[in-house]
Structures are given as structure tokens and as C-alpha cells.
Tab-separated table of C-alpha atoms in Angstrom:
chain	number	residue	atom	x	y	z
A	1	MET	CA	0.043	-0.133	-0.239
A	2	ALA	CA	3.013	2.326	0.695
A	3	LEU	CA	3.981	1.596	-2.752
A	4	HIS	CA	0.617	2.243	-4.508
A	5	TYR	CA	0.571	5.353	-2.456
A	6	GLY	CA	3.881	6.432	-3.598
A	7	GLU	CA	3.164	5.961	-7.326
A	8	GLU	CA	0.048	7.796	-7.048
A	9	HIS	CA	1.094	10.409	-4.925
A	10	LEU	CA	4.995	11.073	-4.614
A	11	GLY	CA	6.158	10.660	-7.681
A	12	VAL	CA	7.673	7.028	-8.237
A	13	THR	CA	8.265	6.295	-11.541
A	14	ASP	CA	9.309	2.629	-11.867
A	15	ILE	CA	9.284	0.015	-9.294
A	16	PHE	CA	11.102	-3.206	-10.649
A	17	GLY	CA	13.287	-6.355	-9.762
A	18	GLU	CA	13.244	-9.871	-10.363
A	19	ASP	CA	9.655	-11.230	-10.520
A	20	VAL	CA	8.212	-7.956	-8.997
A	21	GLY	CA	5.744	-7.463	-12.002
A	22	PRO	CA	2.995	-9.631	-13.238
A	23	PRO	CA	2.273	-12.288	-12.616
A	24	LEU	CA	3.778	-12.916	-9.545
A	25	GLY	CA	4.021	-9.496	-7.592
A	26	GLY	CA	7.129	-10.143	-5.782
A	27	VAL	CA	8.464	-13.587	-4.022
A	28	PHE	CA	6.058	-12.278	-0.926
A	29	THR	CA	3.486	-10.976	-3.276
A	30	ALA	CA	4.068	-7.247	-1.504
A	31	THR	CA	4.259	-5.474	-5.036
A	32	GLN	CA	0.975	-7.243	-6.800
A	33	GLY	CA	-1.207	-5.108	-8.650
A	34	LEU	CA	1.098	-1.989	-8.900
A	35	ARG	CA	0.832	0.027	-11.675
A	36	THR	CA	4.449	1.121	-12.029
A	37	ALA	CA	5.703	-2.765	-11.436
A	38	TRP	CA	7.721	-4.245	-14.025
A	39	ASN	CA	9.936	-7.898	-13.994
A	40	SER	CA	14.165	-7.154	-14.527
A	41	PRO	CA	16.480	-9.800	-15.587
A	42	LEU	CA	17.679	-11.651	-12.838
A	43	ASP	CA	20.801	-9.387	-12.298
A	44	GLU	CA	21.625	-7.743	-9.359
A	45	ARG	CA	24.125	-5.405	-10.642
A	46	GLY	CA	21.838	-4.295	-13.407
A	47	ILE	CA	18.867	-3.672	-10.996
A	48	VAL	CA	21.032	-0.970	-9.628
A	49	GLY	CA	22.627	0.281	-12.227
A	50	THR	CA	19.252	0.500	-13.846
A	51	ALA	CA	17.838	2.297	-10.849
A	52	MET	CA	20.646	4.598	-10.448
A	53	GLY	CA	20.185	5.897	-14.548
A	54	ILE	CA	16.528	6.475	-13.412
A	55	ALA	CA	17.288	8.383	-10.515
A	56	TYR	CA	20.048	10.252	-12.600
A	57	ALA	CA	17.206	11.057	-15.420
A	58	GLY	CA	14.902	12.744	-12.921
A	59	GLY	CA	13.201	9.691	-11.895
A	60	LYS	CA	12.072	7.923	-8.703
A	61	PRO	CA	12.594	4.306	-8.712
A	62	VAL	CA	12.065	1.561	-6.336
A	63	CYS	CA	13.978	-1.802	-7.108
A	64	GLU	CA	14.162	-4.904	-5.360
A	65	ILE	CA	16.927	-7.297	-4.899
A	66	GLN	CA	15.105	-9.880	-4.316
A	67	PHE	CA	17.103	-11.420	-1.297
A	68	CYS	CA	19.803	-9.590	0.288
A	69	ASP	CA	22.182	-12.385	0.351
A	70	TYR	CA	22.618	-11.231	-3.920
A	71	GLY	CA	23.434	-7.388	-2.743
A	72	PHE	CA	26.873	-8.778	-2.509
A	73	ASN	CA	26.824	-9.143	-6.119
A	74	THR	CA	26.774	-5.486	-6.604
A	75	ILE	CA	28.429	-3.894	-3.445
A	76	ASP	CA	30.603	-1.459	-5.463
A	77	LEU	CA	27.610	-0.106	-7.591
A	78	LEU	CA	26.030	0.399	-4.009
A	79	LYS	CA	29.130	2.459	-3.143
A	80	VAL	CA	29.221	4.438	-6.180
A	81	ALA	CA	25.364	5.243	-5.407
A	82	GLY	CA	25.568	6.182	-2.331
A	83	ASN	CA	28.845	8.973	-2.709
A	84	GLN	CA	27.037	10.556	-5.780
A	85	TYR	CA	24.252	13.175	-4.055
A	86	TRP	CA	27.645	14.038	-1.883
A	87	ALA	CA	30.083	14.339	-4.671
A	88	GLY	CA	27.582	16.162	-6.577
A	89	ARG	CA	27.615	18.678	-3.618
A	90	GLY	CA	23.512	18.480	-3.551
A	91	ALA	CA	23.538	19.121	-7.199
A	92	CYS	CA	21.951	15.757	-8.479
A	93	PRO	CA	19.827	13.886	-6.194
A	94	MET	CA	20.135	10.055	-5.866
A	95	SER	CA	16.318	9.274	-5.186
A	96	MET	CA	16.239	5.726	-5.289
A	97	VAL	CA	14.768	3.048	-2.965
A	98	LEU	CA	16.748	-0.157	-2.801
A	99	MET	CA	14.181	-2.650	-0.938
A	100	THR	CA	15.176	-6.421	0.201
A	101	PRO	CA	14.215	-9.183	2.221
A	102	THR	CA	16.937	-9.545	5.239
A	103	GLY	CA	17.708	-11.966	8.031
A	104	SER	CA	16.477	-15.619	8.916
A	105	GLY	CA	13.419	-17.239	10.106
A	106	ILE	CA	12.360	-19.071	6.981
A	107	ARG	CA	14.501	-21.695	6.809
A	108	GLY	CA	15.972	-20.174	3.487
A	109	SER	CA	19.834	-21.802	3.941
A	110	LEU	CA	22.651	-20.707	2.575
A	111	TYR	CA	21.831	-18.205	0.491
A	112	HIS	CA	18.562	-16.737	1.633
A	113	SER	CA	19.060	-16.243	5.370
A	114	HIS	CA	21.865	-13.393	5.735
A	115	SER	CA	21.552	-10.226	7.598
A	116	PHE	CA	22.792	-6.979	5.544
A	117	GLU	CA	22.868	-4.662	7.946
A	118	SER	CA	26.082	-4.299	9.404
A	119	TRP	CA	27.291	-4.231	5.772
A	120	ALA	CA	24.842	-1.578	4.692
A	121	SER	CA	25.934	0.814	7.416
A	122	ARG	CA	29.284	0.745	5.743
A	123	LEU	CA	27.767	2.460	2.790
A	124	ALA	CA	28.447	5.820	3.564
A	125	GLY	CA	25.787	8.207	2.044
A	126	TRP	CA	22.927	5.488	2.254
A	127	LYS	CA	19.881	6.136	4.442
A	128	ILE	CA	19.273	2.520	6.163
A	129	VAL	CA	15.625	1.513	7.620
A	130	MET	CA	14.339	-1.947	9.081
A	131	PRO	CA	10.727	-1.728	10.073
A	132	SER	CA	9.542	-4.290	12.849
A	133	ASN	CA	5.819	-3.673	12.192
A	134	ALA	CA	3.836	-3.262	9.836
A	135	VAL	CA	2.453	0.768	10.731
A	136	ASP	CA	6.094	1.667	10.577
A	137	ALA	CA	6.966	-0.840	7.270
A	138	TYR	CA	4.117	1.783	5.487
A	139	GLY	CA	5.766	5.185	7.191
A	140	LEU	CA	9.134	4.410	6.484
A	141	MET	CA	8.490	3.507	2.950
A	142	LEU	CA	6.676	6.682	2.507
A	143	SER	CA	9.815	8.748	4.123
A	144	ALA	CA	12.158	6.648	2.096
A	145	ILE	CA	10.829	7.957	-1.302
A	146	ARG	CA	10.516	11.222	-0.651
A	147	GLU	CA	14.231	11.260	0.151
A	148	PRO	CA	17.041	12.817	-1.891
A	149	ASN	CA	19.576	10.290	-0.870
A	150	PRO	CA	19.550	6.745	-1.877
A	151	VAL	CA	17.281	4.458	0.782
A	152	MET	CA	18.226	0.699	1.611
A	153	TYR	CA	14.736	-0.422	2.594
A	154	LEU	CA	15.713	-3.984	5.009
A	155	MET	CA	12.418	-6.134	5.046
A	156	PRO	CA	12.467	-8.533	7.691
A	157	LYS	CA	11.588	-11.798	5.937
A	158	ALA	CA	10.458	-13.550	8.777
A	159	LEU	CA	7.846	-10.641	9.792
A	160	LEU	CA	6.378	-10.372	5.970
A	161	ARG	CA	3.661	-12.977	7.423
A	162	MET	CA	2.859	-11.490	10.436
A	163	ARG	CA	-0.258	-9.382	11.095
A	164	GLY	CA	-0.174	-5.886	12.394
A	165	ASP	CA	-1.430	-5.081	15.847
A	166	LYS	CA	-2.659	-1.542	14.472
A	167	PRO	CA	-4.686	-0.585	11.319
A	168	LEU	CA	-3.278	2.498	9.134
A	169	PRO	CA	-5.665	5.557	9.114
A	170	GLY	CA	-8.742	4.353	6.713
A	171	GLU	CA	-7.349	0.407	6.562
A	172	PRO	CA	-10.566	-1.817	5.942
A	173	ASP	CA	-10.777	-4.994	8.551
A	174	GLU	CA	-8.338	-7.906	7.596
A	175	GLN	CA	-11.043	-9.731	5.457
A	176	ARG	CA	-11.956	-6.654	3.390
A	177	LEU	CA	-8.423	-5.714	2.698
A	178	LYS	CA	-7.579	-9.015	1.239
A	179	GLU	CA	-10.412	-9.164	-0.848
A	180	MET	CA	-9.232	-5.745	-2.209
A	181	ILE	CA	-5.805	-6.242	-2.823
A	182	ASP	CA	-5.343	-9.741	-3.061
A	183	ALA	CA	-4.607	-11.324	-6.377
A	184	PRO	CA	-6.677	-14.752	-7.004
A	185	VAL	CA	-4.786	-17.943	-7.566
A	186	GLY	CA	-4.425	-18.776	-11.506
A	187	ASP	CA	-5.341	-16.403	-14.060
A	188	ARG	CA	-4.502	-12.907	-13.006
A	189	SER	CA	-4.714	-11.651	-16.614
A	190	ARG	CA	-8.264	-9.529	-16.011
A	191	TRP	CA	-8.072	-8.641	-11.881
A	192	LYS	CA	-7.324	-5.817	-10.781
A	193	PRO	CA	-7.228	-4.344	-7.047
A	194	ARG	CA	-9.284	-1.874	-5.585
A	195	TRP	CA	-6.909	-0.123	-3.500
A	196	PRO	CA	-8.430	1.335	-0.325
A	197	ASP	CA	-7.907	5.028	0.452
A	198	ILE	CA	-5.456	5.179	3.353
A	199	GLU	CA	-4.045	8.669	4.221
A	200	PRO	CA	-0.157	9.189	4.494
A	201	ASN	CA	1.792	8.544	7.825
A	202	PHE	CA	5.070	9.554	7.691
A	203	ILE	CA	7.847	8.209	9.466
A	204	ASN	CA	10.732	10.268	10.115
A	205	ILE	CA	14.028	8.661	9.043
A	206	GLY	CA	16.502	8.290	11.979
A	207	GLU	CA	13.693	8.738	14.551
A	208	ALA	CA	13.396	5.495	17.413
A	209	ALA	CA	10.115	4.663	19.122
A	210	LEU	CA	10.026	3.877	22.500
A	211	VAL	CA	8.175	0.288	22.652
A	212	ARG	CA	8.389	-0.420	26.501
A	213	GLU	CA	8.974	2.148	28.940
A	214	GLY	CA	11.179	1.327	32.301
A	215	ASP	CA	14.081	2.344	34.545
A	216	ALA	CA	15.754	-0.794	35.416
A	217	ALA	CA	17.501	-1.542	31.913
A	218	THR	CA	17.623	-0.229	27.984
A	219	ILE	CA	16.991	-2.867	25.291
A	220	VAL	CA	17.652	-1.515	21.914
A	221	SER	CA	17.040	-3.218	18.839
A	222	TYR	CA	15.106	-3.631	15.695
A	223	GLY	CA	13.477	-5.535	12.770
A	224	ARG	CA	12.597	-9.410	13.687
A	225	MET	CA	14.482	-9.069	16.823
A	226	LEU	CA	12.045	-6.235	18.385
A	227	PRO	CA	9.138	-8.569	18.627
A	228	LEU	CA	11.176	-10.976	20.917
A	229	CYS	CA	12.624	-8.556	22.906
A	230	VAL	CA	9.173	-7.235	23.569
A	231	GLN	CA	8.127	-10.684	24.800
A	232	ALA	CA	11.315	-11.000	26.828
A	233	THR	CA	10.895	-7.601	28.726
A	234	ASP	CA	6.831	-8.501	29.376
A	235	LYS	CA	8.147	-11.921	30.650
A	236	LEU	CA	10.810	-10.448	33.195
A	237	ARG	CA	8.263	-7.623	33.988
A	238	GLU	CA	5.862	-10.052	35.269
A	239	GLU	CA	8.433	-12.575	37.340
A	240	THR	CA	10.401	-9.945	38.502
A	241	GLY	CA	8.725	-6.581	38.743
A	242	LYS	CA	11.432	-4.622	36.784
A	243	SER	CA	10.582	-2.873	33.762
A	244	CYS	CA	12.906	-1.901	30.966
A	245	ASP	CA	13.109	0.800	28.240
A	246	LEU	CA	12.880	-0.834	24.822
A	247	LEU	CA	14.251	0.899	22.121
A	248	ASP	CA	13.361	0.322	18.165
A	249	LEU	CA	15.964	1.644	16.502
A	250	ARG	CA	13.881	1.511	13.216
A	251	SER	CA	16.745	3.333	11.300
A	252	ILE	CA	20.340	1.706	11.059
A	253	PHE	CA	21.571	5.089	9.478
A	254	PRO	CA	21.337	7.514	10.813
A	255	TYR	CA	20.339	6.265	14.136
A	256	ASP	CA	18.292	8.001	17.096
A	257	TRP	CA	21.521	8.134	19.650
A	258	ARG	CA	20.054	10.644	21.502
A	259	ALA	CA	17.012	8.433	22.540
A	260	ILE	CA	19.524	5.817	22.928
A	261	ARG	CA	22.048	8.381	25.009
A	262	GLU	CA	18.878	9.572	27.159
A	263	SER	CA	17.410	5.924	27.840
A	264	ILE	CA	21.042	4.375	29.237
A	265	LEU	CA	21.799	7.937	31.500
A	266	LYS	CA	18.334	6.971	32.915
A	267	THR	CA	19.110	3.158	33.668
A	268	GLY	CA	23.024	2.524	33.559
A	269	ARG	CA	22.280	-0.497	32.132
A	270	VAL	CA	21.813	-1.325	28.122
A	271	LEU	CA	21.823	-4.587	25.642
A	272	PHE	CA	21.651	-4.222	21.888
A	273	VAL	CA	19.921	-7.094	19.915
A	274	ASN	CA	20.062	-8.081	16.567
A	275	GLU	CA	20.560	-11.290	14.171
A	276	ASP	CA	23.508	-10.243	12.504
A	277	THR	CA	26.725	-12.220	12.965
A	278	GLU	CA	29.183	-11.152	15.366
A	279	VAL	CA	32.797	-9.604	14.204
A	280	THR	CA	32.320	-6.012	13.153
A	281	ASN	CA	28.150	-6.219	14.033
A	282	PHE	CA	26.331	-2.707	14.016
A	283	GLY	CA	25.508	-3.358	17.572
A	284	GLU	CA	28.936	-3.350	18.173
A	285	HIS	CA	29.736	0.199	17.168
A	286	LEU	CA	26.478	0.953	19.373
A	287	LEU	CA	28.251	-0.301	22.561
A	288	ARG	CA	31.782	1.173	21.594
A	289	ARG	CA	29.848	4.514	21.318
A	290	THR	CA	28.311	4.016	24.695
A	291	ILE	CA	31.608	3.085	26.420
A	292	ASP	CA	33.538	6.057	25.066
A	293	GLU	CA	30.586	8.908	25.966
A	294	MET	CA	29.050	6.928	28.960
A	295	PHE	CA	31.284	4.838	30.592
A	296	TYR	CA	31.332	6.253	33.799
A	297	ASP	CA	27.076	6.327	33.729
A	298	LEU	CA	26.661	2.671	33.416
A	299	VAL	CA	25.961	0.577	36.638
A	300	VAL	CA	27.411	-2.805	34.484
A	301	ARG	CA	28.934	-3.370	31.586
A	302	PRO	CA	26.837	-2.951	28.520
A	303	ARG	CA	26.283	-6.142	26.472
A	304	VAL	CA	25.565	-7.319	22.815
A	305	LEU	CA	23.431	-10.183	21.609
A	306	GLN	CA	23.859	-10.965	18.396
A	307	GLY	CA	24.565	-14.111	15.731
A	308	LYS	CA	27.169	-16.478	15.593
A	309	HIS	CA	29.865	-15.830	13.276
A	310	VAL	CA	29.468	-18.725	10.965
A	311	PRO	CA	30.073	-19.326	7.100
A	312	GLY	CA	26.461	-19.568	6.917
A	313	ILE	CA	22.916	-20.545	8.240
A	314	GLY	CA	22.102	-24.597	7.677
A	315	LEU	CA	18.597	-25.342	6.363
A	316	ASN	CA	17.892	-27.776	9.101
A	317	HIS	CA	15.801	-25.702	11.586
A	318	VAL	CA	17.956	-27.028	14.656
A	319	TYR	CA	20.814	-24.793	12.761
A	320	GLU	CA	19.107	-21.953	12.455
A	321	GLN	CA	17.522	-21.523	15.739
A	322	ASN	CA	21.087	-22.314	16.697
A	323	THR	CA	22.840	-19.877	14.760
A	324	VAL	CA	21.099	-16.780	15.609
A	325	PRO	CA	19.065	-15.239	18.625
A	326	GLN	CA	16.009	-17.193	19.690
A	327	LEU	CA	13.404	-15.963	22.463
A	328	ARG	CA	15.474	-18.083	24.904
A	329	GLU	CA	18.727	-16.324	24.514
A	330	VAL	CA	17.041	-12.754	24.339
A	331	VAL	CA	15.170	-13.650	27.580
A	332	ALA	CA	18.458	-14.732	29.413
A	333	ALA	CA	20.220	-12.170	28.414
A	334	VAL	CA	17.823	-9.664	29.682
A	335	ARG	CA	17.391	-11.722	33.113
A	336	ASP	CA	21.690	-11.507	32.903
A	337	LEU	CA	21.667	-7.606	32.460
A	338	LEU	CA	19.087	-7.327	35.185
A	339	ASP	CA	20.392	-9.668	37.850
A	340	ASP	CA	24.465	-8.228	37.799
A	341	VAL	CA	25.085	-6.094	40.571
A	342	GLY	CA	28.320	-4.492	38.801
């Protein structure tokens, strides 16, 4: 729905990628029925290069790499896309959105389970967003489309089939919405969606959300890990009576350091949670900055919970669950943070 609003009201000229257009509408069916959607060849470098060309010419493309694992094929072009607006002193906007599913949770094995945010955070010039719920997914996409800078829109693939707990302004109930915009199985040659009249709901890039409030500790997460952190903090509040600040970062870059800092200064304890692999993990950057700027304000050592540094994630669900943090690990990490007496 955000992409539809973008092509009708925000000047989106092209939505494209592998299987993004008819008849499939994307492997997660997130682009079906869009007027400007078309299918590209299976060529990630061609997809990114084409998007750059459209943006150079004044268009406003939204392109997709079908899974973030294949973004490595075009890392050099991503670097170039990130420096063009800066190199031209703002004279040549690089207004393009690159969306790609990221993370584990669907048993995608070696080539469909990577997390990409740590790599993406090193691409200077890009803005990087990752929603954890449907309302944020809508609002962050609208803001990404409006940006003159290139924006990487990371979609946690394990959340793409989860229901949102809050409707958008003007959104019909779930059954009605399915009837309106879900393409039928089989022949779709004559099918057209009936888009609901939903209002814009922009979410500022670089602005975190306070999902839970407390003074016992600070938990910072985003994407797929955020719902697990909600479950963990709620569980421990019931068991111990201790409440935590839980921040949904929403933007990897720019990130809301003010919100992080204010919360840590209040609680003196912090845990950063994500599923990307350890060793140059983005959470490690946040931990380093925390130590640099707030070392003497900390009650106990800061912590990062992250995925294991292994060559890949296996297809077997036991391999996957033992490679990236699950609810039990999040609960244990939060409990350890709360129990530490310094």
C-alpha cells in the first residue's frame, strides 16, 4: 500500500526487480497490482545500475534485490550510489529506494538467510531503515520515497507474513482488505486491485520508537528481534517486577543516538540485540560509542546479543535456531543484565 501511495502521490516512476511485476508480484506478493511494477532480468548489478540511471534522469525508482544475500553481487555499485549526491554537492539527487528481504526465520539456508544491516551501515551516503511492524513499514517506505538520498529498505523476511496489531488510518478490516488487494490464484490477466483510500503516515528516518518504558535497563533492537525483545521484557516484568526501556531503532543510519543516550543515562544498563553475525556487528558500534561517551554512567558492563560468526545458516531448523538469537537467548540476556550487581 505504501508503494501504491508512492506511485500515485509521491512521483514513483518505476517499481522493478526479479518477479516484482505481473503475474507474481514479488516472492512475498508485496508488489502485486502496482501500476508501475515491471520485471527485470536476474541481474543484481543491472537492477542497481538501472535504478541509478533512472534517478540520474530525474525519475524516482524503487528497485528490489530479491534477497539481501545477493546484494553482495553489487556492493561496488552500492558504494557509488551512496556517494553521488554528496560528490555533486547536492546538485544531483540520487532519489532511489532499494528494498530487499533480510535475516533468517524462514529456513532459507545458506543463500536466503543473511542479515545485511552491518554491511549496509558501512555504505556511506545511504540511509538504512528496517521496520519491525506493519505501520512502521508503511511510514518508513513513504519517507524513503521522499528522500533525495538513496535509501536501503531492509525487510525482515520472517515478519512479512505477520499481522500488524494497529491499522493504518482508513485501512479496512483484514478480510475486506484481502478481498480488495490480494490477487486470485490462477489466471490474473483480468484482475485489478481495488486500493483502499489510506492516508499518508510518514515516519521520520532516524527516529527511534519507545516500545516499552521502564528504569531497570535499556534494550535496543530492531527488525525481527524487536518482537522477541517485547516478549522477553514483558515476561521478566511479570516475573521480577522490573520494567525496561525498549527502543525500536527503526533506522540503522542515521540512528537515534539521542534516544539511546537518554535511556542509558536513565537506567545505567544496556543490551543491544540483533541477529546479524558477530565480529564487526552494527551493535558493536553502538556498544563502542556507549563506552566512549558514557563509561562512567554505566552501572554494569554493556552487552550485545548477536548471531554466531559462522559461514552460513543451515537449512535444518536446529541449525538456524542455534545460529541466530531466539526468544530463550533474549530472555537469558535480559535476565543477566538485570541480575548483574556490578
